[in-house]
Coordinates of C-alpha atoms and ligand atoms in Angstrom, one line a residue:
X1 CA -12.6 19.7 5.7
X2 CA -9.0 20.6 5.9
X3 CA -6.9 21.9 3.0
X4 CA -4.6 18.8 2.6
X5 CA -5.3 16.2 -0.1
X6 CA -4.6 12.5 0.4
X7 CA -3.2 10.6 -2.5
X8 CA -2.3 7.1 -2.3
X9 CA -2.6 3.8 -4.1
X10 CA -1.7 0.1 -4.5
X11 CA -0.4 -2.1 -7.3
X12 CA -3.1 -4.6 -8.2
X13 CA -1.0 -7.8 -8.3
X14 CA -3.2 -9.9 -5.9
X15 CA -5.4 -9.2 -3.0
X16 CA -4.2 -7.0 -0.1
X17 CA -2.8 -8.5 3.1
X18 CA -2.3 -7.6 6.8
X19 CA 0.9 -5.8 6.0
X20 CA -1.1 -3.4 3.8
X21 CA -3.6 -3.1 6.5
X22 CA -1.2 -2.1 9.3
X23 CA 1.1 -0.1 7.0
X24 CA -1.5 2.0 5.3
X25 CA -5.1 1.0 5.0
X26 CA -6.0 1.7 8.6
X27 CA -4.6 5.2 8.3
X28 CA -6.6 5.9 5.1
X29 CA -9.9 4.9 6.7
X30 CA -9.1 7.3 9.5
X31 CA -8.1 10.1 7.3
X32 CA -10.9 10.0 4.7
X33 CA -13.2 11.7 7.2
X34 CA -10.9 14.8 7.5
X35 CA -9.4 15.2 4.1
X36 CA -10.2 15.1 0.4
X37 CA -9.0 11.6 -0.4
X38 CA -7.9 10.0 -3.6
X39 CA -7.1 6.3 -3.7
X40 CA -5.6 4.9 -6.9
X41 CA -5.5 1.3 -8.2
X42 CA -2.2 1.5 -9.9
X43 CA -2.6 -0.9 -12.7
X44 CA 0.0 0.8 -14.9
X45 CA 2.6 0.6 -12.2
X46 CA 1.8 -3.0 -11.5
X47 CA 2.6 -3.7 -15.2
X48 CA 6.2 -2.4 -14.7
X49 CA 6.8 -5.6 -13.0
X50 CA 3.8 -7.8 -14.2
X51 CA 4.0 -6.7 -17.8
X52 CA 3.9 -10.5 -18.9
X53 CA 0.8 -11.2 -16.7
X54 CA -1.9 -8.8 -17.8
X55 CA -4.7 -11.1 -16.8
X56 CA -3.4 -11.1 -13.2
X57 CA -3.3 -7.3 -13.1
X58 CA -6.8 -7.1 -14.7
X59 CA -8.5 -9.4 -12.2
X60 CA -6.7 -7.9 -9.3
X61 CA -8.1 -4.5 -9.9
X62 CA -11.5 -5.9 -8.7
X63 CA -9.9 -7.8 -5.8
X64 CA -8.2 -4.6 -4.5
X65 CA -11.3 -2.6 -4.8
X66 CA -13.1 -5.2 -2.8
X67 CA -10.4 -5.0 -0.2
X68 CA -10.7 -1.3 0.0
X69 CA -14.5 -1.4 0.4
X70 CA -14.3 -4.3 3.0
X71 CA -11.9 -2.4 5.4
X72 CA -14.1 0.6 5.3
X73 CA -12.9 3.0 2.6
X74 CA -16.1 4.8 1.8
X75 CA -16.7 5.8 -1.8
X76 CA -18.9 8.7 -0.5
X77 CA -15.7 10.1 1.1
X78 CA -12.8 8.8 -0.9
X79 CA -12.4 8.8 -4.7
X80 CA -11.3 5.4 -5.8
X81 CA -10.1 5.2 -9.3
X82 CA -8.0 3.2 -11.9
X83 CA -4.7 4.6 -12.9
X84 CA -4.7 3.5 -16.6
X85 CA -7.9 5.5 -17.2
X86 CA -6.2 8.8 -16.4
X87 CA -3.9 9.5 -19.4
X88 CA -2.9 12.9 -17.9
X89 CA -0.7 10.9 -15.6
X90 CA 1.4 9.5 -18.3
X91 CA 1.7 12.8 -20.0
X92 CA 3.0 14.3 -16.8
X93 CA 5.4 11.3 -16.5
X94 CA 7.1 12.1 -19.8
X95 CA 7.6 15.8 -18.8
X96 CA 9.1 14.7 -15.5
X97 CA 11.5 12.2 -17.0
X98 CA 13.6 15.2 -18.2
X99 CA 14.1 16.2 -14.6
X100 CA 15.7 13.1 -13.3
X101 CA 19.1 11.8 -14.2
X102 CA 19.5 8.1 -15.0
X103 CA 21.9 7.6 -12.0
X104 CA 19.4 9.2 -9.7
X105 CA 16.7 6.9 -10.9
X106 CA 19.0 3.9 -10.4
X107 CA 20.0 5.0 -7.0
X108 CA 16.5 4.9 -5.5
X109 CA 16.8 2.4 -2.6
X110 CA 13.2 1.1 -2.9
X111 CA 13.7 0.4 -6.6
X112 CA 17.0 -1.4 -5.9
X113 CA 15.6 -3.5 -3.2
X114 CA 12.6 -4.6 -5.3
X115 CA 14.9 -5.5 -8.2
X116 CA 17.0 -7.6 -6.0
X117 CA 14.2 -9.2 -3.9
X118 CA 11.9 -10.0 -6.9
X119 CA 14.9 -10.7 -9.2
X120 CA 13.5 -8.3 -11.8
X121 CA 15.3 -7.1 -15.0
X122 CA 16.3 -3.5 -14.8
X123 CA 13.8 -2.4 -17.4
X124 CA 13.4 1.4 -18.1
X125 CA 9.8 1.1 -17.1
X126 CA 10.5 -0.3 -13.7
X127 CA 13.4 2.0 -12.9
X128 CA 11.1 4.9 -13.9
X129 CA 8.1 3.9 -11.7
X130 CA 9.0 6.6 -9.0
X131 CA 8.9 9.2 -11.7
X132 CA 5.4 8.0 -12.8
X133 CA 4.4 7.9 -9.1
X134 CA 5.5 11.5 -8.8
X135 CA 2.9 12.2 -11.6
X136 CA 0.3 10.1 -9.7
X137 CA 0.7 12.3 -6.6
X138 CA 1.1 15.7 -8.3
X139 CA -1.7 15.2 -10.7
X140 CA -4.1 15.4 -7.8
X141 CA -1.9 17.9 -5.8
X142 CA -1.6 15.4 -3.1
X143 CA -0.1 16.8 0.1
X144 CA -0.3 13.8 2.3
X145 CA 0.7 10.3 1.1
X146 CA -0.1 7.5 3.5
X147 CA 2.2 4.5 2.5
X148 CA 4.3 1.9 4.1
X149 CA 7.8 2.7 5.2
X150 CA 9.3 1.1 2.2
X151 CA 7.8 3.7 0.0
X152 CA 9.4 6.8 1.6
X153 CA 12.3 7.0 -0.7
X154 CA 9.8 7.1 -3.6
X155 CA 8.0 10.0 -2.1
X156 CA 11.5 11.7 -1.6
X157 CA 12.0 11.4 -5.3
X158 CA 8.6 13.1 -5.9
X159 CA 9.7 16.0 -3.8
X160 CA 12.9 16.4 -5.8
X161 CA 10.9 16.5 -9.0
X162 CA 8.5 19.0 -7.6
X163 CA 11.3 21.3 -6.6
X164 CA 13.1 20.9 -9.8
X165 CA 10.0 21.5 -11.9
X166 CA 8.9 24.6 -9.9
X167 CA 12.4 26.1 -10.2
X168 CA 13.0 25.4 -13.9
X169 CA 9.6 26.6 -15.0
X170 CA 9.3 29.3 -12.4
X171 CA 6.0 28.3 -11.1
X172 CA 4.3 26.9 -7.9
X173 CA 1.7 24.6 -9.7
X174 CA 3.3 21.5 -8.2
X175 CA 3.1 20.8 -4.5
X176 CA 5.5 18.8 -2.3
X177 CA 3.8 16.0 -0.5
X178 CA 4.6 14.5 2.9
X179 CA 4.4 10.9 3.8
X180 CA 2.0 9.8 6.6
X181 CA 3.2 7.2 8.9
X182 CA 0.7 4.7 10.4
X183 CA 0.5 3.7 14.0
X184 CA 2.4 0.5 13.8
X185 CA 5.8 -0.3 12.4
X186 CA 6.1 -2.5 9.3
X187 CA 4.6 -5.9 9.9
X188 CA 7.1 -8.7 9.2
X189 CA 6.2 -11.8 7.3
X190 CA 5.0 -15.1 8.9
X191 CA 8.5 -16.4 8.4
X192 CA 10.2 -13.5 10.3
X193 CA 11.4 -11.9 7.1
X194 CA 11.4 -8.1 7.3
X195 CA 8.4 -7.6 5.1
X196 CA 5.1 -9.3 4.6
X197 CA 4.8 -9.7 0.8
X198 CA 2.7 -11.7 -1.6
X199 CA 5.8 -12.5 -3.7
X200 CA 7.7 -13.9 -0.8
X201 CA 4.7 -16.2 0.2
X202 CA 4.7 -15.1 3.8
X203 CA 1.4 -13.2 4.0
X204 CA -2.1 -13.5 5.5
X205 CA -4.6 -12.0 3.2
X206 CA -7.6 -9.9 4.2
X207 CA -9.7 -12.4 2.3
X208 CA -8.2 -15.6 3.8
X209 CA -10.8 -18.0 5.3
X210 CA -10.7 -19.2 8.9
X211 CA -8.9 -22.5 7.9
X212 CA -6.2 -20.8 6.0
X213 CA -5.6 -18.4 8.9
X214 CA -5.3 -21.3 11.2
X215 CA -2.9 -23.2 9.0
X216 CA -0.7 -20.1 8.5
X217 CA -0.6 -19.2 12.2
X218 CA 0.4 -22.8 13.2
X219 CA 3.3 -22.6 10.8
X220 CA 4.6 -19.2 11.9
X221 CA 8.0 -18.6 13.0
X222 CA 8.5 -18.5 16.9
X223 CA 11.6 -19.0 18.9
X224 CA 13.7 -22.0 17.4
X225 CA 15.3 -22.6 20.7
X226 CA 12.0 -23.0 22.5
X227 CA 11.9 -26.7 22.2
X228 CA 10.3 -27.9 25.5
X229 CA 7.3 -26.2 27.0
X230 CA 9.2 -25.7 30.4
X231 CA 12.0 -23.9 28.6
X232 CA 12.2 -20.1 28.7
X233 CA 11.3 -18.6 25.4
X234 CA 12.2 -15.5 23.5
X235 CA 9.8 -12.7 22.5
X236 CA 12.1 -10.7 20.2
X237 CA 11.9 -12.0 16.7
X238 CA 9.0 -14.2 17.7
X239 CA 6.3 -13.5 15.1
X240 CA 3.4 -14.8 17.2
X241 CA 4.0 -12.2 19.8
X242 CA 4.8 -9.5 17.1
X243 CA 1.3 -10.2 15.7
X244 CA -0.3 -10.2 19.0
X245 CA 1.2 -6.9 19.6
X246 CA -0.3 -5.6 16.4
X247 CA -3.8 -7.1 16.5
X248 CA -4.7 -8.2 20.2
X249 CA -6.9 -5.5 21.7
X250 CA -6.2 -6.8 25.2
X251 CA -2.6 -5.5 25.7
X252 CA -2.6 -6.5 29.4
X253 CA -3.1 -10.1 28.5
X254 CA -0.5 -10.0 25.9
X255 CA 2.0 -8.7 28.5
X256 CA 1.1 -11.5 30.8
X257 CA 1.6 -14.1 28.1
X258 CA 4.9 -12.6 27.2
X259 CA 6.1 -12.8 30.9
X260 CA 4.9 -16.4 31.2
X261 CA 6.6 -17.4 27.9
X262 CA 9.9 -15.9 28.9
X263 CA 9.8 -17.6 32.3
X264 CA 9.1 -21.0 30.7
X265 CA 6.0 -23.2 31.0
X266 CA 4.0 -21.7 28.2
X267 CA 3.8 -23.7 24.9
X268 CA 3.9 -22.2 21.4
X269 CA 0.6 -23.9 20.6
X270 CA -1.3 -22.1 23.3
X271 CA -0.1 -18.7 22.2
X272 CA -0.8 -19.5 18.5
X273 CA -4.3 -20.5 19.4
X274 CA -4.9 -17.2 20.9
X275 CA -3.5 -15.4 17.9
X276 CA -5.8 -17.5 15.6
X277 CA -8.8 -16.3 17.6
X278 CA -7.6 -12.6 17.6
X279 CA -7.0 -12.6 13.9
X280 CA -10.2 -14.5 13.1
X281 CA -12.2 -12.0 15.0
X282 CA -10.5 -9.1 13.4
X283 CA -10.8 -10.6 9.8
X284 CA -14.3 -12.1 10.0
X285 CA -16.2 -8.9 9.6
X286 CA -13.8 -7.8 6.8
X287 CA -14.3 -11.1 5.0
X288 CA -18.0 -10.8 5.3
X289 CA -18.2 -7.3 4.0
X290 CA -16.0 -8.4 1.2
X291 CA -18.2 -11.3 0.2
X292 CA -21.2 -8.9 0.2
X293 CA -19.5 -6.6 -2.2
X294 CA -18.2 -9.4 -4.4
X295 CA -21.8 -10.5 -5.0
X296 CA -22.5 -7.2 -6.8
X297 CA -19.7 -6.8 -9.3
X298 CA -21.6 -4.2 -11.2
X299 CA -22.1 -1.9 -8.2
X300 CA -18.3 -2.2 -7.5
X301 CA -17.4 -1.4 -11.1
X302 CA -19.8 1.6 -11.0
X303 CA -18.0 3.0 -8.0
X304 CA -14.7 2.7 -9.8
X305 CA -16.2 4.3 -12.9
X306 CA -17.5 7.4 -11.1
X307 CA -14.3 7.7 -9.1
X308 CA -12.3 7.5 -12.2
X309 CA -14.3 10.2 -14.1
X310 CA -14.0 12.5 -11.1
X311 CA -10.2 11.8 -10.8
X312 CA -9.8 12.4 -14.6
X313 CA -11.2 15.9 -14.4
X314 CA -8.9 16.9 -11.4
X315 CA -5.8 15.5 -13.3
X316 CA -6.8 17.4 -16.5
X317 CA -6.9 20.7 -14.6
X318 CA -3.4 20.1 -13.2
X319 CA -2.0 19.0 -16.6
X320 CA -3.3 22.2 -18.2
X321 CA -1.5 24.3 -15.5
X322 CA 1.7 22.2 -16.0
X323 CA 1.6 22.6 -19.8
X324 CA 1.1 26.3 -19.4
X325 CA 4.1 26.6 -17.2
X326 CA 6.1 24.7 -19.7
X327 CA 5.0 26.9 -22.6
X328 CA 3.1 24.0 -24.1
X329 CA 0.0 25.9 -25.1
X330 CA -0.7 27.0 -28.5
X331 CA -4.2 27.4 -29.6
Ligands
LIG1 N1 4.2 2.2 -5.3 C1 3.1 1.9 -4.3 C2 3.3 0.6 -3.8 O1 3.9 -0.2 -4.4 C3 1.8 2.1 -5.1 C4 1.5 3.4 -5.7 C5 1.3 3.7 -7.0 C6 1.3 4.5 -4.9 N2 1.1 5.1 -7.0 C7 1.1 5.6 -5.9 C8 1.4 4.9 -3.5 C9 1.0 7.0 -5.5 C10 1.2 6.2 -3.2 C11 1.0 7.2 -4.1 O2 2.7 0.3 -2.7

């Protein structure tokens, strides 16, 4: 085992999709063998945006846990836990709030984008989520954070907080994390929008059944100018090829299809049928494992409970070091 500590998480606002897989899950499965790994189901962070839908957050905690287990995150290797059960995180958040100016908080590009895209109110809670995320990461002394590209500015804000904290309190208790990039670039949505996202309605979920996958692929954005089969078609911005690049194990065949498509004479439906097969053979084992775990909710909750207890004791240790550095120890 190497010295680094992996800390990452997801907001439980629904089941996870292919974008999560490509952007981060695949990397976590790979890293859990080499590093001490903590994976957080960030229900409190989910509430910064879903505060009026607590049932949705509650039920999604289980869904996300199933997705983790289904893709191969192994509770023997990785500690999976629920954020709201770790009060130390929220205590740290309060201390860190003093170290971030309001203008800095409002300037975070990820926060700004999310507010615009999801048409959110600029609540104090939402704007402060990167501060709370700094607490998520530092509570576990996370050094590596595997997240999608859109989260890079959030981790950058963590690093600023760590540096400021260590400077002001003349300590080295907090550690600056690095982001871990996954193999593939961000997966766009089915509609060709920059990001696959549940709220944009352009996602394929890890738990989608074969029929749903078929329907979603048939409706995917291709080349709007490719009207007749004989016409030459474009690959750039053509989602079917973007997804084949990401998921088809037979790269040579994909290259052949691309050449044929560009020359003309290859219909969208043929390429889409191939993508349906490729996605189905990728998702079928995941879906089956997921269904197996779903049958035994008690076992899944037990995994979360044990993970949460372990996580809490790690966070408590960090909190006591932080409080000492801040001269908050009296008895
Ligand atoms: N903000 C992350 C997302 O929306 C989820 C998250 C919460 C997270 N806490 C974290 C990611 C800590 C990495 C580390 O995807």
